[in-house]
Amino acid sequence: MAGYSDLVREHFEHPRNAGVLEHADGIGERANPVCGDRMRVMIRVAEGRVAEVRWQTRGCPAAIATSSFASEMVAGWELDAVRSLTREAIAEAMGGLPRDKVHCSVLAADALRAAVEDYERRRGSPSGQGIGEIP
Ligand code: FES
């Protein structure tokens, strides 16, 4: 794993929060358009914040490490903050990724945002713009 920070290596070798979250409040799935690798992330929400995260990722070491890191990073965050999460923010917080691996952090950022969107869709759009579920 040449070129990876110690933090990236550590999360790849000892991933946190991997697995399935039963009865998740929101689920996001994304494929990386560059390589086709995939991530599924499940969140539980309490009082407008991320209370729990679990993930399943089929991807390279950088994708596994960023999935693990991001799952810890967003714990306790307000949903608005998760909505603004970027792949660059994840890569930077991990001490950087090799240039040809920065795209790998897109999975965690996009899947987490998708999980928040799914949570809001299930509850009905907070902005009242008509994307809520039909009972
Ligand atoms: Fe596919 Fe890294 S090469 S996510």
PDB file of C-alpha atoms and ligand atoms in Angstrom:
ATOM      1  CA  MET A   1       0.000   0.000   0.000  1.00  0.00           C
ATOM      2  CA  ALA A   2       2.704   2.420  -1.023  1.00  0.00           C
ATOM      3  CA  GLY A   3       1.697   6.062  -0.973  1.00  0.00           C
ATOM      4  CA  TYR A   4      -1.069   5.645   1.607  1.00  0.00           C
ATOM      5  CA  SER A   5      -1.080   7.482   4.933  1.00  0.00           C
ATOM      6  CA  ASP A   6      -0.837   5.491   8.164  1.00  0.00           C
ATOM      7  CA  LEU A   7      -4.485   6.364   8.847  1.00  0.00           C
ATOM      8  CA  VAL A   8      -5.634   4.970   5.504  1.00  0.00           C
ATOM      9  CA  ARG A   9      -3.642   1.799   6.076  1.00  0.00           C
ATOM     10  CA  GLU A  10      -4.983   1.434   9.596  1.00  0.00           C
ATOM     11  CA  HIS A  11      -8.633   1.758   8.513  1.00  0.00           C
ATOM     12  CA  PHE A  12      -8.099  -0.720   5.669  1.00  0.00           C
ATOM     13  CA  GLU A  13      -6.556  -3.291   7.994  1.00  0.00           C
ATOM     14  CA  HIS A  14      -9.075  -2.715  10.815  1.00  0.00           C
ATOM     15  CA  PRO A  15     -12.284  -1.384   9.266  1.00  0.00           C
ATOM     16  CA  ARG A  16     -14.888   0.091  11.619  1.00  0.00           C
ATOM     17  CA  ASN A  17     -18.674  -0.183  11.373  1.00  0.00           C
ATOM     18  CA  ALA A  18     -18.668  -2.690   8.503  1.00  0.00           C
ATOM     19  CA  GLY A  19     -21.812  -4.782   8.160  1.00  0.00           C
ATOM     20  CA  VAL A  20     -25.563  -4.420   8.017  1.00  0.00           C
ATOM     21  CA  LEU A  21     -27.722  -2.073  10.074  1.00  0.00           C
ATOM     22  CA  GLU A  22     -31.100  -3.711  10.612  1.00  0.00           C
ATOM     23  CA  HIS A  23     -34.084  -1.394  10.298  1.00  0.00           C
ATOM     24  CA  ALA A  24     -31.989   1.471   8.975  1.00  0.00           C
ATOM     25  CA  ASP A  25     -33.661   4.878   8.692  1.00  0.00           C
ATOM     26  CA  GLY A  26     -31.877   5.614   5.420  1.00  0.00           C
ATOM     27  CA  ILE A  27     -29.935   3.578   2.871  1.00  0.00           C
ATOM     28  CA  GLY A  28     -27.643   4.917   0.166  1.00  0.00           C
ATOM     29  CA  GLU A  29     -25.981   2.948  -2.607  1.00  0.00           C
ATOM     30  CA  ARG A  30     -23.504   4.249  -5.109  1.00  0.00           C
ATOM     31  CA  ALA A  31     -21.178   2.877  -7.752  1.00  0.00           C
ATOM     32  CA  ASN A  32     -17.936   4.585  -8.584  1.00  0.00           C
ATOM     33  CA  PRO A  33     -18.241   5.803 -12.185  1.00  0.00           C
ATOM     34  CA  VAL A  34     -14.485   5.442 -12.676  1.00  0.00           C
ATOM     35  CA  CYS A  35     -14.100   1.761 -11.738  1.00  0.00           C
ATOM     36  CA  GLY A  36     -17.551   0.300 -10.990  1.00  0.00           C
ATOM     37  CA  ASP A  37     -16.789  -0.453  -7.325  1.00  0.00           C
ATOM     38  CA  ARG A  38     -19.820  -0.171  -5.047  1.00  0.00           C
ATOM     39  CA  MET A  39     -20.803   0.954  -1.562  1.00  0.00           C
ATOM     40  CA  ARG A  40     -24.000   0.535   0.408  1.00  0.00           C
ATOM     41  CA  VAL A  41     -24.384   2.604   3.565  1.00  0.00           C
ATOM     42  CA  MET A  42     -27.118   2.405   6.189  1.00  0.00           C
ATOM     43  CA  ILE A  43     -27.800   5.097   8.779  1.00  0.00           C
ATOM     44  CA  ARG A  44     -29.868   5.446  11.892  1.00  0.00           C
ATOM     45  CA  VAL A  45     -30.982   8.989  12.693  1.00  0.00           C
ATOM     46  CA  ALA A  46     -31.852  10.399  16.104  1.00  0.00           C
ATOM     47  CA  GLU A  47     -32.808  13.998  16.802  1.00  0.00           C
ATOM     48  CA  GLY A  48     -31.645  15.158  13.392  1.00  0.00           C
ATOM     49  CA  ARG A  49     -28.215  13.620  13.721  1.00  0.00           C
ATOM     50  CA  VAL A  50     -26.462  10.506  12.471  1.00  0.00           C
ATOM     51  CA  ALA A  51     -26.688   8.090  15.377  1.00  0.00           C
ATOM     52  CA  GLU A  52     -25.262   4.970  13.739  1.00  0.00           C
ATOM     53  CA  VAL A  53     -23.649   3.957  10.450  1.00  0.00           C
ATOM     54  CA  ARG A  54     -22.943   0.588   8.860  1.00  0.00           C
ATOM     55  CA  TRP A  55     -21.557  -0.044   5.401  1.00  0.00           C
ATOM     56  CA  GLN A  56     -20.752  -2.709   2.849  1.00  0.00           C
ATOM     57  CA  THR A  57     -18.190  -1.896   0.189  1.00  0.00           C
ATOM     58  CA  ARG A  58     -16.836  -3.881  -2.704  1.00  0.00           C
ATOM     59  CA  GLY A  59     -13.792  -1.988  -3.743  1.00  0.00           C
ATOM     60  CA  CYS A  60     -10.105  -1.260  -3.502  1.00  0.00           C
ATOM     61  CA  PRO A  61      -8.184  -0.642  -0.246  1.00  0.00           C
ATOM     62  CA  ALA A  62      -8.788   3.115  -0.526  1.00  0.00           C
ATOM     63  CA  ALA A  63     -12.529   2.552  -0.894  1.00  0.00           C
ATOM     64  CA  ILE A  64     -12.601   0.255   2.151  1.00  0.00           C
ATOM     65  CA  ALA A  65     -10.515   2.672   4.215  1.00  0.00           C
ATOM     66  CA  THR A  66     -12.557   5.740   3.282  1.00  0.00           C
ATOM     67  CA  SER A  67     -15.801   3.852   3.980  1.00  0.00           C
ATOM     68  CA  SER A  68     -14.559   2.964   7.442  1.00  0.00           C
ATOM     69  CA  PHE A  69     -13.170   6.422   8.162  1.00  0.00           C
ATOM     70  CA  ALA A  70     -16.247   8.269   6.915  1.00  0.00           C
ATOM     71  CA  SER A  71     -18.526   6.047   9.016  1.00  0.00           C
ATOM     72  CA  GLU A  72     -16.733   7.284  12.133  1.00  0.00           C
ATOM     73  CA  MET A  73     -16.321  10.819  10.849  1.00  0.00           C
ATOM     74  CA  VAL A  74     -20.036  11.541  10.416  1.00  0.00           C
ATOM     75  CA  ALA A  75     -21.201   9.938  13.677  1.00  0.00           C
ATOM     76  CA  GLY A  76     -23.126  12.623  15.546  1.00  0.00           C
ATOM     77  CA  TRP A  77     -23.223  15.011  12.601  1.00  0.00           C
ATOM     78  CA  GLU A  78     -26.367  16.942  11.748  1.00  0.00           C
ATOM     79  CA  LEU A  79     -27.895  15.780   8.467  1.00  0.00           C
ATOM     80  CA  ASP A  80     -27.195  19.140   6.824  1.00  0.00           C
ATOM     81  CA  ALA A  81     -23.486  18.658   7.462  1.00  0.00           C
ATOM     82  CA  VAL A  82     -23.556  15.184   5.883  1.00  0.00           C
ATOM     83  CA  ARG A  83     -25.275  16.685   2.847  1.00  0.00           C
ATOM     84  CA  SER A  84     -22.239  18.913   2.300  1.00  0.00           C
ATOM     85  CA  LEU A  85     -19.658  16.164   2.753  1.00  0.00           C
ATOM     86  CA  THR A  86     -17.237  15.947  -0.174  1.00  0.00           C
ATOM     87  CA  ARG A  87     -14.767  13.312  -1.254  1.00  0.00           C
ATOM     88  CA  GLU A  88     -12.010  15.897  -0.933  1.00  0.00           C
ATOM     89  CA  ALA A  89     -12.936  16.500   2.735  1.00  0.00           C
ATOM     90  CA  ILE A  90     -12.695  12.783   3.463  1.00  0.00           C
ATOM     91  CA  ALA A  91      -9.391  12.383   1.618  1.00  0.00           C
ATOM     92  CA  GLU A  92      -7.933  15.461   3.328  1.00  0.00           C
ATOM     93  CA  ALA A  93      -9.057  14.342   6.808  1.00  0.00           C
ATOM     94  CA  MET A  94      -7.300  11.022   6.182  1.00  0.00           C
ATOM     95  CA  GLY A  95      -4.010  12.704   5.433  1.00  0.00           C
ATOM     96  CA  GLY A  96      -4.506  12.583   1.686  1.00  0.00           C
ATOM     97  CA  LEU A  97      -4.755   9.799  -0.873  1.00  0.00           C
ATOM     98  CA  PRO A  98      -2.457   9.052  -3.796  1.00  0.00           C
ATOM     99  CA  ARG A  99      -3.554  11.198  -6.741  1.00  0.00           C
ATOM    100  CA  ASP A 100      -4.911   8.241  -8.695  1.00  0.00           C
ATOM    101  CA  LYS A 101      -6.940   7.113  -5.655  1.00  0.00           C
ATOM    102  CA  VAL A 102      -8.758  10.328  -4.695  1.00  0.00           C
ATOM    103  CA  HIS A 103     -11.716   9.225  -6.821  1.00  0.00           C
ATOM    104  CA  CYS A 104     -12.131   6.224  -4.477  1.00  0.00           C
ATOM    105  CA  SER A 105     -13.393   8.469  -1.666  1.00  0.00           C
ATOM    106  CA  VAL A 106     -16.352   9.496  -3.837  1.00  0.00           C
ATOM    107  CA  LEU A 107     -18.149   6.308  -2.825  1.00  0.00           C
ATOM    108  CA  ALA A 108     -18.331   7.169   0.870  1.00  0.00           C
ATOM    109  CA  ALA A 109     -19.303  10.806   0.288  1.00  0.00           C
ATOM    110  CA  ASP A 110     -21.955  10.045  -2.317  1.00  0.00           C
ATOM    111  CA  ALA A 111     -23.421   7.020  -0.527  1.00  0.00           C
ATOM    112  CA  LEU A 112     -23.729   8.915   2.762  1.00  0.00           C
ATOM    113  CA  ARG A 113     -25.478  11.811   1.043  1.00  0.00           C
ATOM    114  CA  ALA A 114     -27.771   9.304  -0.677  1.00  0.00           C
ATOM    115  CA  ALA A 115     -28.608   7.709   2.686  1.00  0.00           C
ATOM    116  CA  VAL A 116     -29.613  11.107   4.068  1.00  0.00           C
ATOM    117  CA  GLU A 117     -31.756  11.723   0.981  1.00  0.00           C
ATOM    118  CA  ASP A 118     -33.378   8.320   1.431  1.00  0.00           C
ATOM    119  CA  TYR A 119     -34.091   9.088   5.081  1.00  0.00           C
ATOM    120  CA  GLU A 120     -35.759  12.354   4.109  1.00  0.00           C
ATOM    121  CA  ARG A 121     -37.712  10.719   1.305  1.00  0.00           C
ATOM    122  CA  ARG A 122     -39.077   8.135   3.735  1.00  0.00           C
ATOM    123  CA  ARG A 123     -40.169  10.840   6.143  1.00  0.00           C
ATOM    124  CA  GLY A 124     -41.514  13.122   3.416  1.00  0.00           C
ATOM    125  CA  SER A 125     -39.559  16.064   2.086  1.00  0.00           C
ATOM    126  CA  PRO A 126     -38.768  18.578   4.857  1.00  0.00           C
ATOM    127  CA  SER A 127     -38.973  21.326   2.268  1.00  0.00           C
ATOM    128  CA  GLY A 128     -42.422  20.156   1.175  1.00  0.00           C
ATOM    129  CA  GLN A 129     -41.418  19.848  -2.460  1.00  0.00           C
ATOM    130  CA  GLY A 130     -43.475  16.784  -3.201  1.00  0.00           C
ATOM    131  CA  ILE A 131     -40.975  13.964  -3.089  1.00  0.00           C
ATOM    132  CA  GLY A 132     -42.461  12.241  -0.029  1.00  0.00           C
ATOM    133  CA  GLU A 133     -43.756   8.689  -0.056  1.00  0.00           C
ATOM    134  CA  ILE A 134     -47.374   8.129  -0.972  1.00  0.00           C
ATOM    135  CA  PRO A 135     -49.073   6.250   1.901  1.00  0.00           C
TER     136      PRO A 135
HETATM  137 FE1  FES B   1     -12.580   1.519  -7.408  1.00  0.00          FE
HETATM  138 FE2  FES B   1     -10.868   2.568  -5.730  1.00  0.00          FE
HETATM  139  S1  FES B   1     -10.403   1.631  -7.632  1.00  0.00           S
HETATM  140  S2  FES B   1     -13.013   2.598  -5.577  1.00  0.00           S
END
